[in-house]
PDB file of N, CA and C in Angstrom:
ATOM      1  N   UNK A  93      31.901  21.348 -49.642  1.00 92.00           N
ATOM      2  CA  UNK A  93      33.110  22.112 -49.517  1.00 92.00           C
ATOM      3  C   UNK A  93      34.235  21.145 -49.217  1.00 92.00           C
ATOM      4  N   UNK A  94      35.408  21.447 -49.760  1.00 93.00           N
ATOM      5  CA  UNK A  94      36.558  20.580 -49.556  1.00 93.00           C
ATOM      6  C   UNK A  94      37.755  21.365 -49.036  1.00 93.00           C
ATOM      7  N   UNK A  95      38.630  20.660 -48.357  1.00 89.00           N
ATOM      8  CA  UNK A  95      39.912  21.190 -47.893  1.00 89.00           C
ATOM      9  C   UNK A  95      40.942  20.136 -48.251  1.00 89.00           C
ATOM     10  N   UNK A  96      41.896  20.508 -49.088  1.00 87.00           N
ATOM     11  CA  UNK A  96      42.911  19.562 -49.563  1.00 87.00           C
ATOM     12  C   UNK A  96      42.285  18.317 -50.170  1.00 87.00           C
ATOM     13  N   UNK A  97      41.177  18.485 -50.896  1.00 89.00           N
ATOM     14  CA  UNK A  97      40.522  17.386 -51.582  1.00 89.00           C
ATOM     15  C   UNK A  97      39.597  16.538 -50.729  1.00 89.00           C
ATOM     16  N   UNK A  98      39.455  16.855 -49.456  1.00 90.00           N
ATOM     17  CA  UNK A  98      38.613  16.082 -48.540  1.00 90.00           C
ATOM     18  C   UNK A  98      37.367  16.880 -48.184  1.00 90.00           C
ATOM     19  N   UNK A  99      36.197  16.248 -48.232  1.00 93.00           N
ATOM     20  CA  UNK A  99      34.961  16.959 -47.905  1.00 93.00           C
ATOM     21  C   UNK A  99      34.926  17.308 -46.421  1.00 93.00           C
ATOM     22  N   UNK A 100      34.662  18.602 -46.130  1.00 92.00           N
ATOM     23  CA  UNK A 100      34.648  19.072 -44.740  1.00 92.00           C
ATOM     24  C   UNK A 100      33.357  19.784 -44.358  1.00 92.00           C
ATOM     25  N   UNK A 101      32.427  19.963 -45.303  1.00 92.00           N
ATOM     26  CA  UNK A 101      31.186  20.638 -44.962  1.00 92.00           C
ATOM     27  C   UNK A 101      30.277  20.828 -46.145  1.00 92.00           C
ATOM     28  N   UNK A 102      29.144  21.507 -45.874  1.00 93.00           N
ATOM     29  CA  UNK A 102      28.137  21.768 -46.890  1.00 93.00           C
ATOM     30  C   UNK A 102      27.614  23.192 -46.740  1.00 93.00           C
ATOM     31  N   UNK A 103      27.471  23.870 -47.859  1.00 92.00           N
ATOM     32  CA  UNK A 103      26.837  25.189 -47.853  1.00 92.00           C
ATOM     33  C   UNK A 103      25.334  24.968 -47.774  1.00 92.00           C
ATOM     34  N   UNK A 104      24.674  25.652 -46.849  1.00 94.00           N
ATOM     35  CA  UNK A 104      23.236  25.497 -46.651  1.00 94.00           C
ATOM     36  C   UNK A 104      22.424  26.627 -47.259  1.00 94.00           C
ATOM     37  N   UNK A 105      23.008  27.836 -47.321  1.00 94.00           N
ATOM     38  CA  UNK A 105      22.289  28.996 -47.844  1.00 94.00           C
ATOM     39  C   UNK A 105      23.307  30.049 -48.243  1.00 94.00           C
ATOM     40  N   UNK A 106      22.958  30.881 -49.235  1.00 91.00           N
ATOM     41  CA  UNK A 106      23.868  31.961 -49.608  1.00 91.00           C
ATOM     42  C   UNK A 106      23.082  33.139 -50.175  1.00 91.00           C
ATOM     43  N   UNK A 107      23.656  34.338 -50.031  1.00 93.00           N
ATOM     44  CA  UNK A 107      23.073  35.567 -50.572  1.00 93.00           C
ATOM     45  C   UNK A 107      24.129  36.659 -50.542  1.00 93.00           C
ATOM     46  N   UNK A 108      24.163  37.473 -51.574  1.00 93.00           N
ATOM     47  CA  UNK A 108      25.039  38.652 -51.626  1.00 93.00           C
ATOM     48  C   UNK A 108      26.505  38.352 -51.307  1.00 93.00           C
ATOM     49  N   UNK A 109      27.030  37.255 -51.805  1.00 85.00           N
ATOM     50  CA  UNK A 109      28.437  36.934 -51.612  1.00 85.00           C
ATOM     51  C   UNK A 109      28.797  36.312 -50.276  1.00 85.00           C
ATOM     52  N   UNK A 110      27.805  35.991 -49.438  1.00 86.00           N
ATOM     53  CA  UNK A 110      28.036  35.342 -48.148  1.00 86.00           C
ATOM     54  C   UNK A 110      27.244  34.045 -48.102  1.00 86.00           C
ATOM     55  N   UNK A 111      27.690  33.118 -47.274  1.00 88.00           N
ATOM     56  CA  UNK A 111      26.997  31.829 -47.176  1.00 88.00           C
ATOM     57  C   UNK A 111      26.978  31.339 -45.740  1.00 88.00           C
ATOM     58  N   UNK A 112      26.003  30.520 -45.431  1.00 89.00           N
ATOM     59  CA  UNK A 112      25.946  29.793 -44.163  1.00 89.00           C
ATOM     60  C   UNK A 112      26.285  28.344 -44.490  1.00 89.00           C
ATOM     61  N   UNK A 113      27.151  27.762 -43.687  1.00 90.00           N
ATOM     62  CA  UNK A 113      27.591  26.402 -43.977  1.00 90.00           C
ATOM     63  C   UNK A 113      27.725  25.593 -42.700  1.00 90.00           C
ATOM     64  N   UNK A 114      27.618  24.298 -42.846  1.00 91.00           N
ATOM     65  CA  UNK A 114      27.935  23.363 -41.775  1.00 91.00           C
ATOM     66  C   UNK A 114      29.347  22.867 -42.051  1.00 91.00           C
ATOM     67  N   UNK A 115      30.251  23.066 -41.086  1.00 88.00           N
ATOM     68  CA  UNK A 115      31.645  22.648 -41.244  1.00 88.00           C
ATOM     69  C   UNK A 115      32.047  21.701 -40.136  1.00 88.00           C
ATOM     70  N   UNK A 116      32.916  20.782 -40.472  1.00 87.00           N
ATOM     71  CA  UNK A 116      33.504  19.928 -39.436  1.00 87.00           C
ATOM     72  C   UNK A 116      34.362  20.815 -38.531  1.00 87.00           C
ATOM     73  N   UNK A 117      34.230  20.664 -37.228  1.00 80.00           N
ATOM     74  CA  UNK A 117      34.991  21.505 -36.303  1.00 80.00           C
ATOM     75  C   UNK A 117      36.491  21.270 -36.409  1.00 80.00           C
ATOM     76  N   UNK A 118      36.907  20.059 -36.740  1.00 80.00           N
ATOM     77  CA  UNK A 118      38.343  19.800 -36.847  1.00 80.00           C
ATOM     78  C   UNK A 118      38.970  20.504 -38.049  1.00 80.00           C
ATOM     79  N   UNK A 119      38.157  21.120 -38.903  1.00 74.00           N
ATOM     80  CA  UNK A 119      38.676  21.912 -40.015  1.00 74.00           C
ATOM     81  C   UNK A 119      39.522  23.062 -39.493  1.00 74.00           C
ATOM     82  N   UNK A 120      39.189  23.601 -38.315  1.00 69.00           N
ATOM     83  CA  UNK A 120      39.897  24.746 -37.752  1.00 69.00           C
ATOM     84  C   UNK A 120      41.081  24.353 -36.871  1.00 69.00           C
ATOM     85  N   UNK A 121      41.253  23.084 -36.576  1.00 73.00           N
ATOM     86  CA  UNK A 121      42.322  22.670 -35.668  1.00 73.00           C
ATOM     87  C   UNK A 121      43.717  22.856 -36.252  1.00 73.00           C
ATOM     88  N   UNK A 122      43.897  22.459 -37.497  1.00 66.00           N
ATOM     89  CA  UNK A 122      45.235  22.463 -38.087  1.00 66.00           C
ATOM     90  C   UNK A 122      45.616  23.779 -38.740  1.00 66.00           C
ATOM     91  N   UNK A 123      44.651  24.565 -39.101  1.00 61.00           N
ATOM     92  CA  UNK A 123      44.930  25.828 -39.781  1.00 61.00           C
ATOM     93  C   UNK A 123      44.094  26.933 -39.147  1.00 61.00           C
ATOM     94  N   UNK A 124      44.688  28.092 -38.973  1.00 72.00           N
ATOM     95  CA  UNK A 124      43.971  29.232 -38.397  1.00 72.00           C
ATOM     96  C   UNK A 124      42.772  29.617 -39.269  1.00 72.00           C
ATOM     97  N   UNK A 125      43.016  29.855 -40.547  1.00 74.00           N
ATOM     98  CA  UNK A 125      41.950  30.194 -41.489  1.00 74.00           C
ATOM     99  C   UNK A 125      42.139  29.348 -42.746  1.00 74.00           C
ATOM    100  N   UNK A 126      41.549  28.169 -42.781  1.00 80.00           N
ATOM    101  CA  UNK A 126      41.737  27.298 -43.946  1.00 80.00           C
ATOM    102  C   UNK A 126      41.061  27.866 -45.187  1.00 80.00           C
ATOM    103  N   UNK A 127      41.652  27.629 -46.356  1.00 85.00           N
ATOM    104  CA  UNK A 127      41.029  28.027 -47.612  1.00 85.00           C
ATOM    105  C   UNK A 127      40.295  26.811 -48.167  1.00 85.00           C
ATOM    106  N   UNK A 128      38.991  26.930 -48.241  1.00 90.00           N
ATOM    107  CA  UNK A 128      38.149  25.837 -48.704  1.00 90.00           C
ATOM    108  C   UNK A 128      37.786  26.046 -50.161  1.00 90.00           C
ATOM    109  N   UNK A 129      37.309  24.992 -50.797  1.00 92.00           N
ATOM    110  CA  UNK A 129      36.839  25.080 -52.167  1.00 92.00           C
ATOM    111  C   UNK A 129      35.441  24.505 -52.270  1.00 92.00           C
ATOM    112  N   UNK A 130      34.665  25.075 -53.174  1.00 90.00           N
ATOM    113  CA  UNK A 130      33.354  24.550 -53.536  1.00 90.00           C
ATOM    114  C   UNK A 130      33.251  24.727 -55.045  1.00 90.00           C
ATOM    115  N   UNK A 131      33.428  23.639 -55.776  1.00 89.00           N
ATOM    116  CA  UNK A 131      33.531  23.749 -57.220  1.00 89.00           C
ATOM    117  C   UNK A 131      34.788  24.534 -57.543  1.00 89.00           C
ATOM    118  N   UNK A 132      34.666  25.584 -58.352  1.00 91.00           N
ATOM    119  CA  UNK A 132      35.817  26.423 -58.680  1.00 91.00           C
ATOM    120  C   UNK A 132      35.977  27.599 -57.718  1.00 91.00           C
ATOM    121  N   UNK A 133      35.007  27.801 -56.831  1.00 89.00           N
ATOM    122  CA  UNK A 133      35.058  28.927 -55.888  1.00 89.00           C
ATOM    123  C   UNK A 133      35.988  28.620 -54.726  1.00 89.00           C
ATOM    124  N   UNK A 134      36.747  29.618 -54.299  1.00 91.00           N
ATOM    125  CA  UNK A 134      37.581  29.524 -53.104  1.00 91.00           C
ATOM    126  C   UNK A 134      36.835  30.224 -51.971  1.00 91.00           C
ATOM    127  N   UNK A 135      36.791  29.581 -50.810  1.00 89.00           N
ATOM    128  CA  UNK A 135      36.019  30.089 -49.680  1.00 89.00           C
ATOM    129  C   UNK A 135      36.919  30.281 -48.466  1.00 89.00           C
ATOM    130  N   UNK A 136      36.691  31.363 -47.748  1.00 86.00           N
ATOM    131  CA  UNK A 136      37.414  31.617 -46.502  1.00 86.00           C
ATOM    132  C   UNK A 136      36.404  31.662 -45.365  1.00 86.00           C
ATOM    133  N   UNK A 137      36.388  30.628 -44.520  1.00 85.00           N
ATOM    134  CA  UNK A 137      35.414  30.607 -43.422  1.00 85.00           C
ATOM    135  C   UNK A 137      35.804  31.581 -42.319  1.00 85.00           C
ATOM    136  N   UNK A 138      34.796  32.107 -41.660  1.00 81.00           N
ATOM    137  CA  UNK A 138      35.010  32.971 -40.499  1.00 81.00           C
ATOM    138  C   UNK A 138      34.196  32.433 -39.336  1.00 81.00           C
ATOM    139  N   UNK A 139      34.881  32.173 -38.241  1.00 76.00           N
ATOM    140  CA  UNK A 139      34.200  31.693 -37.034  1.00 76.00           C
ATOM    141  C   UNK A 139      33.586  32.895 -36.332  1.00 76.00           C
ATOM    142  N   UNK A 140      32.292  32.835 -35.972  1.00 79.00           N
ATOM    143  CA  UNK A 140      31.665  33.950 -35.270  1.00 79.00           C
ATOM    144  C   UNK A 140      32.347  34.219 -33.942  1.00 79.00           C
ATOM    145  N   UNK A 141      32.391  35.479 -33.545  1.00 85.00           N
ATOM    146  CA  UNK A 141      33.025  35.850 -32.285  1.00 85.00           C
ATOM    147  C   UNK A 141      32.409  35.133 -31.088  1.00 85.00           C
ATOM    148  N   UNK A 142      31.116  34.833 -31.162  1.00 87.00           N
ATOM    149  CA  UNK A 142      30.426  34.182 -30.049  1.00 87.00           C
ATOM    150  C   UNK A 142      30.714  32.690 -29.963  1.00 87.00           C
ATOM    151  N   UNK A 143      31.306  32.113 -30.992  1.00 79.00           N
ATOM    152  CA  UNK A 143      31.554  30.663 -31.010  1.00 79.00           C
ATOM    153  C   UNK A 143      32.659  30.285 -30.029  1.00 79.00           C
ATOM    154  N   UNK A 144      32.390  29.301 -29.212  1.00 78.00           N
ATOM    155  CA  UNK A 144      33.346  28.876 -28.213  1.00 78.00           C
ATOM    156  C   UNK A 144      34.072  27.585 -28.541  1.00 78.00           C
ATOM    157  N   UNK A 145      34.157  27.237 -29.789  1.00 71.00           N
ATOM    158  CA  UNK A 145      34.854  26.008 -30.167  1.00 71.00           C
ATOM    159  C   UNK A 145      36.200  26.308 -30.777  1.00 71.00           C
TER     160      UNK A 145
END
């Protein structure tokens, strides 16, 4: 996955239009909800409510 052309994570699993991914935590520092890309797909990450980062 990329943000502004820079690799920021990897998709580990996906099903039914949702995916689990490993993302760099600093991806969320500069933008509230960054728009990521994976190939031609546009991705919108969502931080779980339980996440404290």
